[in-house]
DNA sequence: AAGATATATTTTGCATGCAATGTCTAAAAC
DNA sequence: GTTTTAGACATTGCATGCAAAATATATCTT
């Protein structure tokens, strides 16, 4: 556990503020306002803002401060697509290199636990929560285990955008059991991808991964479109923009 | 032209210092040293260091300052590969969407000018310089025109690593005419890629792009390995690490 | 003499303050 | 009534300074 400095906490705090929609998109966000909100000095606020600028959450105009960046649904869908492509690359590399025993056990373990959840009977909120965590583990685990630094870095860059992380799954309805088909499809996808990797079929693994991501991206897109007018996602005057909102708000992350 | 603030200049300046090897890899680099070297206050130095941390050029240990990150040849080769993959994605997207007239003219213009250089007779240093600029334009132009924000962002993230940018081409020798075959191969590749895009052959365009990048990556790798012991790339005690060095040093950027 | 502890020095982390630039407001000119 | 311009106000950009943490140095104990 690496020690946290004040900046890290401030940055995290500001990020959450942005995701939760505390500032409106396109709105100018001043050091003073941020400092006050976070209860820190302007310097720290400025540092945090600089960090979030580099994350792509804030836009900076020199001498004119920062504005919060807004994302169109297309941008988010595009980002999800790119995430899928990156994961496809990871799958191919893993297939080409072949699993180590440790990797094989690791991924098998993830898959087994998530399968167990679906076998266990009714899908509860907690179950589903755990399932999405395992999903996140699997996806980012493949990126990590591919062993290419640049791939990891590109991935975290893309995944920083709101709603893009694999942990964020937009489900149809409140009743968890209704999401069973969605989960079972994903589960099958995962199984096939791992099988392809084990069979050292790089291209096939990549294709499967791409398809898998594309499909879950389409899911998100549909649900997002449906939710665009709802209270959680504020639509903006003058465009198909949505404000940032925290994953917890509009999904079962 | 967006106005430059002091931070931008400081960051740029520090980046160049790092690339030119002013600080040794793994070395702790203190605010004071940086501030003095850049001739700015410690605050500004700290801000610049924060920016370069986000770029992946510096590593930060909380409460213990920054160290300069070093890159292994494998990391750089890996990054070049990922860059190629991203460009392949761009090619596919462009093929799927089809060129607009403007895009068609733009890319045709780039290709024509670089072809003209090769037709013109002897390859001079200036010629080659111009050619690499056009190469950069073509590669990053495809990323840009693909119209996917996340793709652009992933690209700039990857391309920030030393030696990874398409502008950096490692040539065999000092005599520019000797690099003609390398350039002509690349030129043919570019032509084929654009043709595939025009023919709306997405998968083919992507394959060609990948191959093209892979090949030029291999080129870089060979030349890098050869140069690893030379004065421009300092090898490090204890590993196959190379220090950062400015593109201008070891290539004809 | 080697290790441990205490002290001194360096370095980071952060807040405050001031000058420069940008933005807003209001009055004046047309 | 619209546009221009001058001044007040707010905000950013950056340097300095101080407290806390970390590192180096010296002293003490065994």
Coordinates of C-alpha atoms (C1' of nucleotides) in Angstrom, one line a residue, chain B residues 5-7 28 41-44 63-64, chain D residues 13-18 20-23:
Chain B
X5 CA 2.0 29.6 -20.3
X6 CA 5.2 29.3 -18.2
X7 CA 4.2 25.8 -17.2
X28 CA 16.3 10.8 -8.0
X41 CA 10.8 28.5 -9.0
X42 CA 10.3 25.2 -7.3
X43 CA 6.5 25.4 -7.7
X44 CA 6.8 25.6 -11.4
X63 CA 7.1 11.9 -0.1
X64 CA 10.2 10.8 -1.8
Chain D
dG13 C1' 0.2 32.3 -12.8
dC14 C1' 3.9 31.9 -10.1
dA15 C1' 7.3 32.8 -6.2
dT16 C1' 8.3 32.6 -1.5
dG17 C1' 8.1 30.5 3.1
dC18 C1' 7.1 27.3 6.6
dA20 C1' 6.5 17.8 8.2
dA21 C1' 8.7 13.9 6.5
dA22 C1' 12.8 11.7 5.0
dT23 C1' 17.7 11.2 4.6

